[in-house]
mmCIF file of C-alpha atoms in Angstrom:
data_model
loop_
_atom_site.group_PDB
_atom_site.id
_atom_site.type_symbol
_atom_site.label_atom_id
_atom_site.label_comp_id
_atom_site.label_asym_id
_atom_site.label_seq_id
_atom_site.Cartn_x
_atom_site.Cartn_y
_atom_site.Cartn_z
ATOM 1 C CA UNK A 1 10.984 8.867 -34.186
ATOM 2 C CA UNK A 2 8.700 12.177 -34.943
ATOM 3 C CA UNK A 3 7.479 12.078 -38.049
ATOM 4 C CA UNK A 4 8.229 15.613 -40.239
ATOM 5 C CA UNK A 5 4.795 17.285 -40.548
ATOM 6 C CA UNK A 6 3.883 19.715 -43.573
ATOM 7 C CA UNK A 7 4.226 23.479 -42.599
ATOM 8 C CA UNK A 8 1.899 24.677 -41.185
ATOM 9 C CA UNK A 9 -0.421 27.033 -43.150
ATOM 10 C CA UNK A 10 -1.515 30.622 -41.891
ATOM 11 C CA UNK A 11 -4.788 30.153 -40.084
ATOM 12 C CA UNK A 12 -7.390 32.445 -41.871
ATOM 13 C CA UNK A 13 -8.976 34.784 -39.416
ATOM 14 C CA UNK A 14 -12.786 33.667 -38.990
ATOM 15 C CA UNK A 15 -15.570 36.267 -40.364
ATOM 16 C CA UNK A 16 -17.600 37.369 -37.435
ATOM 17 C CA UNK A 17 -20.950 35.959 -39.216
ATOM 18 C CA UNK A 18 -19.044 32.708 -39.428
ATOM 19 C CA UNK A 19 -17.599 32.300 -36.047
ATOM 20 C CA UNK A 20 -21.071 33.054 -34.503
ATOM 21 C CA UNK A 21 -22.608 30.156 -36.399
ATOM 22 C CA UNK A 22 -23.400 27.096 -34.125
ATOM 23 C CA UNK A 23 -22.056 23.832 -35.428
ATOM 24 C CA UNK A 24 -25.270 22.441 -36.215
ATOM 25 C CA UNK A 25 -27.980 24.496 -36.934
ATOM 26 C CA UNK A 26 -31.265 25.312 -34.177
ATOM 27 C CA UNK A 27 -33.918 22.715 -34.173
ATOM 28 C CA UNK A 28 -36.531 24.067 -37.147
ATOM 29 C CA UNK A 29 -33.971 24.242 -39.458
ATOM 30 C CA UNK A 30 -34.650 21.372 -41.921
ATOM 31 C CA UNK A 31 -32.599 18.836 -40.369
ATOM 32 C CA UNK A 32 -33.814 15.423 -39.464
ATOM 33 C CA UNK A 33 -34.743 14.232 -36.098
ATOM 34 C CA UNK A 34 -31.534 12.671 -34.474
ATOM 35 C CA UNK A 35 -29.449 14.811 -36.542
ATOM 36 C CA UNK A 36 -27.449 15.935 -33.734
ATOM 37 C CA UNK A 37 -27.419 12.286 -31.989
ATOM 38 C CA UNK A 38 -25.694 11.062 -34.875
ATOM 39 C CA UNK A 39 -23.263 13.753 -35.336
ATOM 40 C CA UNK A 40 -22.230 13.404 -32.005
ATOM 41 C CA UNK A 41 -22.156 9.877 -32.107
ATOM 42 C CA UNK A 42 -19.566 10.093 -35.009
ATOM 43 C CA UNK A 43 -17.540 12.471 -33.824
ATOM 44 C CA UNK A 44 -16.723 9.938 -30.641
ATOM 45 C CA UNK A 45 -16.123 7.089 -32.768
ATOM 46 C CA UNK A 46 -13.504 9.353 -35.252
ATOM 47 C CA UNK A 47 -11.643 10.579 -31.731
ATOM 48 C CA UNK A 48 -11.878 7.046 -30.761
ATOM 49 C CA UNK A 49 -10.347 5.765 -33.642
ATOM 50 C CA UNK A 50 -7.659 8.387 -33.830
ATOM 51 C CA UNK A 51 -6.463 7.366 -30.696
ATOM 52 C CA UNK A 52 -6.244 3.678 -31.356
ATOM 53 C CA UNK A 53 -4.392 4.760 -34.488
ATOM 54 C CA UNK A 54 -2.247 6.735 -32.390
ATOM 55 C CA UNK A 55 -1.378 3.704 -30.072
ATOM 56 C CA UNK A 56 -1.214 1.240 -32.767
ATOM 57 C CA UNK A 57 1.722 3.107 -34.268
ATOM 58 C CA UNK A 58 3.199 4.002 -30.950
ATOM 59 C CA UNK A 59 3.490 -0.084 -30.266
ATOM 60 C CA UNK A 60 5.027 -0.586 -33.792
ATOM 61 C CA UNK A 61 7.132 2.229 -33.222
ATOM 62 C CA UNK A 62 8.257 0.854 -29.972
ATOM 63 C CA UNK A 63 9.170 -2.553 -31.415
ATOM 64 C CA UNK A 64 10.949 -1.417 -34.226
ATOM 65 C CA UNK A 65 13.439 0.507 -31.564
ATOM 66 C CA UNK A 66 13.512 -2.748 -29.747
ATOM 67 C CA UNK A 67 14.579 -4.748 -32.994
ATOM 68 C CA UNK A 68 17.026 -1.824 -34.034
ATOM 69 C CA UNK A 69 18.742 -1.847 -30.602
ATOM 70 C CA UNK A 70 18.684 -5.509 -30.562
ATOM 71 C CA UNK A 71 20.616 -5.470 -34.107
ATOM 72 C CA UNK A 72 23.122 -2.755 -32.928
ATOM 73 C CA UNK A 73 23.614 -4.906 -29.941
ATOM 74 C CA UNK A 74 24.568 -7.892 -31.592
ATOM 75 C CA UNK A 75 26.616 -6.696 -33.946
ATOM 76 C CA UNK A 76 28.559 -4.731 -31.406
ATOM 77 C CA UNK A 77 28.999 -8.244 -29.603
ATOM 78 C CA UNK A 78 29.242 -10.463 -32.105
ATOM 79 C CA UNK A 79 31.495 -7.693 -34.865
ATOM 80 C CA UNK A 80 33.345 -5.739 -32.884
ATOM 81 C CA UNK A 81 30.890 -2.751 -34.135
ATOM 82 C CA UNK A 82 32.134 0.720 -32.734
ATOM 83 C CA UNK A 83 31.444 3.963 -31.952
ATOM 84 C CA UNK A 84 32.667 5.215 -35.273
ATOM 85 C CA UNK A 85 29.953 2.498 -36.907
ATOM 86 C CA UNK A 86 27.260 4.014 -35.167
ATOM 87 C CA UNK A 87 27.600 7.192 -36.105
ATOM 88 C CA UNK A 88 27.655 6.402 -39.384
ATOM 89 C CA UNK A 89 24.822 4.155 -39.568
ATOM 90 C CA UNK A 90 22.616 7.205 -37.715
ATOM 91 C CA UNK A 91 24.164 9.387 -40.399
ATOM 92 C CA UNK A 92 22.976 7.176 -43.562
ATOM 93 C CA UNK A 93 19.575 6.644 -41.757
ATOM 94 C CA UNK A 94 18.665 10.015 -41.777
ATOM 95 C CA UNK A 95 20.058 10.419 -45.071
ATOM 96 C CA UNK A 96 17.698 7.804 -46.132
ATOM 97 C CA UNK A 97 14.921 9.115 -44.295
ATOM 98 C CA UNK A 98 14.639 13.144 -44.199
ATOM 99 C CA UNK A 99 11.492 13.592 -43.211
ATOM 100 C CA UNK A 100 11.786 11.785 -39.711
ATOM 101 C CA UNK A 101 13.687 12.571 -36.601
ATOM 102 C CA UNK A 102 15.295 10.303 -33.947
ATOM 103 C CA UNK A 103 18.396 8.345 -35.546
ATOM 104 C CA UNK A 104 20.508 9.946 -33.845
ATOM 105 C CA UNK A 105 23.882 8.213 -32.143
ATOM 106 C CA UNK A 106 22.560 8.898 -28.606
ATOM 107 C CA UNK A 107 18.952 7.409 -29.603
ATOM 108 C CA UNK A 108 21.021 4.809 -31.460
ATOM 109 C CA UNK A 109 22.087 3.687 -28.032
ATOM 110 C CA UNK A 110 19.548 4.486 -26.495
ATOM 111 C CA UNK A 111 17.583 1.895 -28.485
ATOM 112 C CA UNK A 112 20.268 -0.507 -27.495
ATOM 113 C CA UNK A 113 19.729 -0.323 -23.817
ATOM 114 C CA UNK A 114 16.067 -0.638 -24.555
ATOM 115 C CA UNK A 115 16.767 -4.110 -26.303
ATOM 116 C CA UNK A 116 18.989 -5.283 -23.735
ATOM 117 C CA UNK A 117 16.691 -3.878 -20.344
ATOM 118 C CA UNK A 118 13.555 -5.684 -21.841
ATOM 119 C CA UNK A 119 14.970 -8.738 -23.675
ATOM 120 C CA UNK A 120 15.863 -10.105 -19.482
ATOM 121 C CA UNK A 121 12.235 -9.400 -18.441
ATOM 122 C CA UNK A 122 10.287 -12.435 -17.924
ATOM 123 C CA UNK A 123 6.803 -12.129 -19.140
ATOM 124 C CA UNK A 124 3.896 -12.320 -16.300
ATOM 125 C CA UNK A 125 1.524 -14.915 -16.401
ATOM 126 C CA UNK A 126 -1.315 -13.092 -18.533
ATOM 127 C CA UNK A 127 0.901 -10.675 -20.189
ATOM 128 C CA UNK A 128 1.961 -11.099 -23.504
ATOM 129 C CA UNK A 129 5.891 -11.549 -24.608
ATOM 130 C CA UNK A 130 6.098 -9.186 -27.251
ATOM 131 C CA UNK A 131 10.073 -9.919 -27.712
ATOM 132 C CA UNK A 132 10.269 -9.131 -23.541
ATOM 133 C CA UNK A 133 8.491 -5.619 -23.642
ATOM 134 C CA UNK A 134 5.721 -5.468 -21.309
ATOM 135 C CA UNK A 135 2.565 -4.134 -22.131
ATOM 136 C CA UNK A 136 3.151 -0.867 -19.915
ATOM 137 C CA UNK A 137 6.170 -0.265 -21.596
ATOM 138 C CA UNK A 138 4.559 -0.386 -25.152
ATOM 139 C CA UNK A 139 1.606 1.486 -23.798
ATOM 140 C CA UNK A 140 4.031 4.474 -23.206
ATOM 141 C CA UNK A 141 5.436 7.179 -25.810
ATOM 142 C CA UNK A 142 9.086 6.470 -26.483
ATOM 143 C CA UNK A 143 9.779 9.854 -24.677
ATOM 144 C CA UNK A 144 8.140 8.244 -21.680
ATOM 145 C CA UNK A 145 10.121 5.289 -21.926
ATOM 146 C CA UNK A 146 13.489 7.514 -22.309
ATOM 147 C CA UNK A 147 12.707 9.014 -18.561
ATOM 148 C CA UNK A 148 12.293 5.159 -17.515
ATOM 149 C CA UNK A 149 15.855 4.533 -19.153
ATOM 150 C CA UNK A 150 17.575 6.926 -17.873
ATOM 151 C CA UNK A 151 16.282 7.472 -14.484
ATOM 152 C CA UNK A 152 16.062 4.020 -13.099
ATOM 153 C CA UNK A 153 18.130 1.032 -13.083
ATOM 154 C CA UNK A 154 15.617 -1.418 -11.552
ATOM 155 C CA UNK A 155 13.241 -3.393 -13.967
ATOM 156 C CA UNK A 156 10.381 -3.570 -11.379
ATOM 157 C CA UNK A 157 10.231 0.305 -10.431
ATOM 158 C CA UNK A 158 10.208 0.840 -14.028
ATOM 159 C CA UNK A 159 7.223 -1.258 -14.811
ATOM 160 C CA UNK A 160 5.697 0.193 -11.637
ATOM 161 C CA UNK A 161 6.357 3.704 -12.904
ATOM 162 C CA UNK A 162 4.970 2.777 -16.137
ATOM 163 C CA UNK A 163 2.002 1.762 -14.730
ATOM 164 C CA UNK A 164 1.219 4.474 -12.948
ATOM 165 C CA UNK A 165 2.092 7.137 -15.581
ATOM 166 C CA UNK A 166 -0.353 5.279 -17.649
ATOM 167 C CA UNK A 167 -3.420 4.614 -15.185
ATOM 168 C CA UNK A 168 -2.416 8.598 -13.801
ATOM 169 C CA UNK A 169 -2.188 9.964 -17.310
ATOM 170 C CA UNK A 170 1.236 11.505 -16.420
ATOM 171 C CA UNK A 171 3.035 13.778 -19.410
ATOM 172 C CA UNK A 172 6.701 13.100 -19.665
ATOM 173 C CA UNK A 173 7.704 16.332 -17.245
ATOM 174 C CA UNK A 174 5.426 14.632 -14.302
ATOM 175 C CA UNK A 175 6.656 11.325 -14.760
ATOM 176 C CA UNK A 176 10.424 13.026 -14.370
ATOM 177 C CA UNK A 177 8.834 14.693 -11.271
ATOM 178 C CA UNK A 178 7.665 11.728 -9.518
ATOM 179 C CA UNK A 179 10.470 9.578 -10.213
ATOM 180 C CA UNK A 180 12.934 12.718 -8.821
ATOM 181 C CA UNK A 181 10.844 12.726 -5.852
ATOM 182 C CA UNK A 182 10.479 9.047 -5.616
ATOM 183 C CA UNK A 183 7.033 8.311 -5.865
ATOM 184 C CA UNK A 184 8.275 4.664 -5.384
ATOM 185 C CA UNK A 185 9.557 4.571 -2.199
ATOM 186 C CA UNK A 186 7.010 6.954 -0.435
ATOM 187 C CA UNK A 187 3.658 4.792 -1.524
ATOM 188 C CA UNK A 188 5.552 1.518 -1.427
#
C-alpha cells in the first residue's frame, strides 16, 4: 500500500543572500559553545528515528498483507470465494480508502500467495514466528518482496535473496537483476 501524499507545493526559488547563508552561523556569532555538537547530534537521532518509523510501519504493513491474504485464502477454500468476489472486495476497499493505493485484484492475490508461501516456513531456531514470515522478509519493502514472489519458487533462495538485498542494500531493480542473473547459483 502507498499512502496518497498531499500535492506537492511549488518550491520557492531561494534569495541569493539566503542560499549563501551557512546553516549555523561562524564561531563569534553569539552562539554557545557546543552549539554545533548538539545540532548535529539531533539531527542523527531525528534521521535515526525516521527510519525506525519507516521500518516499523513497513513490518505492520507487511503483516497486515499476510493476514489479508490469509483471509482471502480461506475463504476461497473454505466458501467457494471467486474471482468475481475479489474484484469486488478490491473495488469496495478502495472505495473505502481513497487516499491509499494497492487493493488491487492482482495485489489481492498477490497477498494470497504471500500468506500461503510464508504460513509453510518453519521458523529458525533464534528467529521469531511472526505468523511464518521471517525476519528478512519483513525487513524488505513489499515491492521487494513482490520480485521474491514472482521470481522464485523456492522458499530457501528467497530467504537467501532477502538476505542479501538487505545486508547489500539492493533497490528493487538490482534485486530483479541478480535474481535474472542468478546470483544464487554462481556464489552458492
Amino acid at each position: 500500500l502507498v499512502m496518497a501524499r498531499a500535492p506537492k507545493k511549488p518550491a520557492k526559488k531561494p534569495t541569493p543572500a539566503a542560499s549563501a547563508a551557512p546553516l549555523v552561523p561562524a564561531t563569534g556569532s553569539g552562539l554557545p559553545a557546543g552549539y554545533a555538537e548538539l545540532l548535529d547530534d539531533l539531527k542523527a537521532r531525528i534521521r535515526a528515528s525516521q527510519v525506525k518509523a519507516s521500518l516499523a510501519v513497513n513490518r505492520e504493513l507487511l503483516l497486515l498483507y499476510w493476514h489479508i491474504g490469509r483471509e482471502l485464502s480461506q475463504r476461497q477454500e473454505q466458501a467457494g470465494w471467486g474471482q468475481k468476489t475479489i474484484e469486488r472486495l478490491g473495488a469496495d476497499l478502495q472505495k473505502a480508502f481513497p487516499d491509499l493505493q494497492g487493493f488491487s485484484r492482482t495485489n489481492l492475490y498477490r497477498f494470497r500467495s504471500f500468506s500461503q508461501i510464508y504460513q509453510i516456513v518453519p521458523p529458525v531456531v533464534g528467529q521469531l514466528a511472526n505468523e511464518g514470515l521471517p525476519e528478512e522478509i519483513l525487513g524488505l519493502p513489499w515491492s521487494h518482496n513482490v520480485i521474491l514472489l514472482e521470481k522464485l519458487k523456492n522458499s530457501e533462495t528467497r530467504l537467501w535473496y532477502a538476505r542479501q538485498t538487505i545486508e547489500n542494500g539492493w533497490s528493487r531493480n538490482v534485486l530483479a537483476l541478480q535474481i535474472d542473473s542468478k546470483l544464487h547459483e554462481r556464489q552458492g
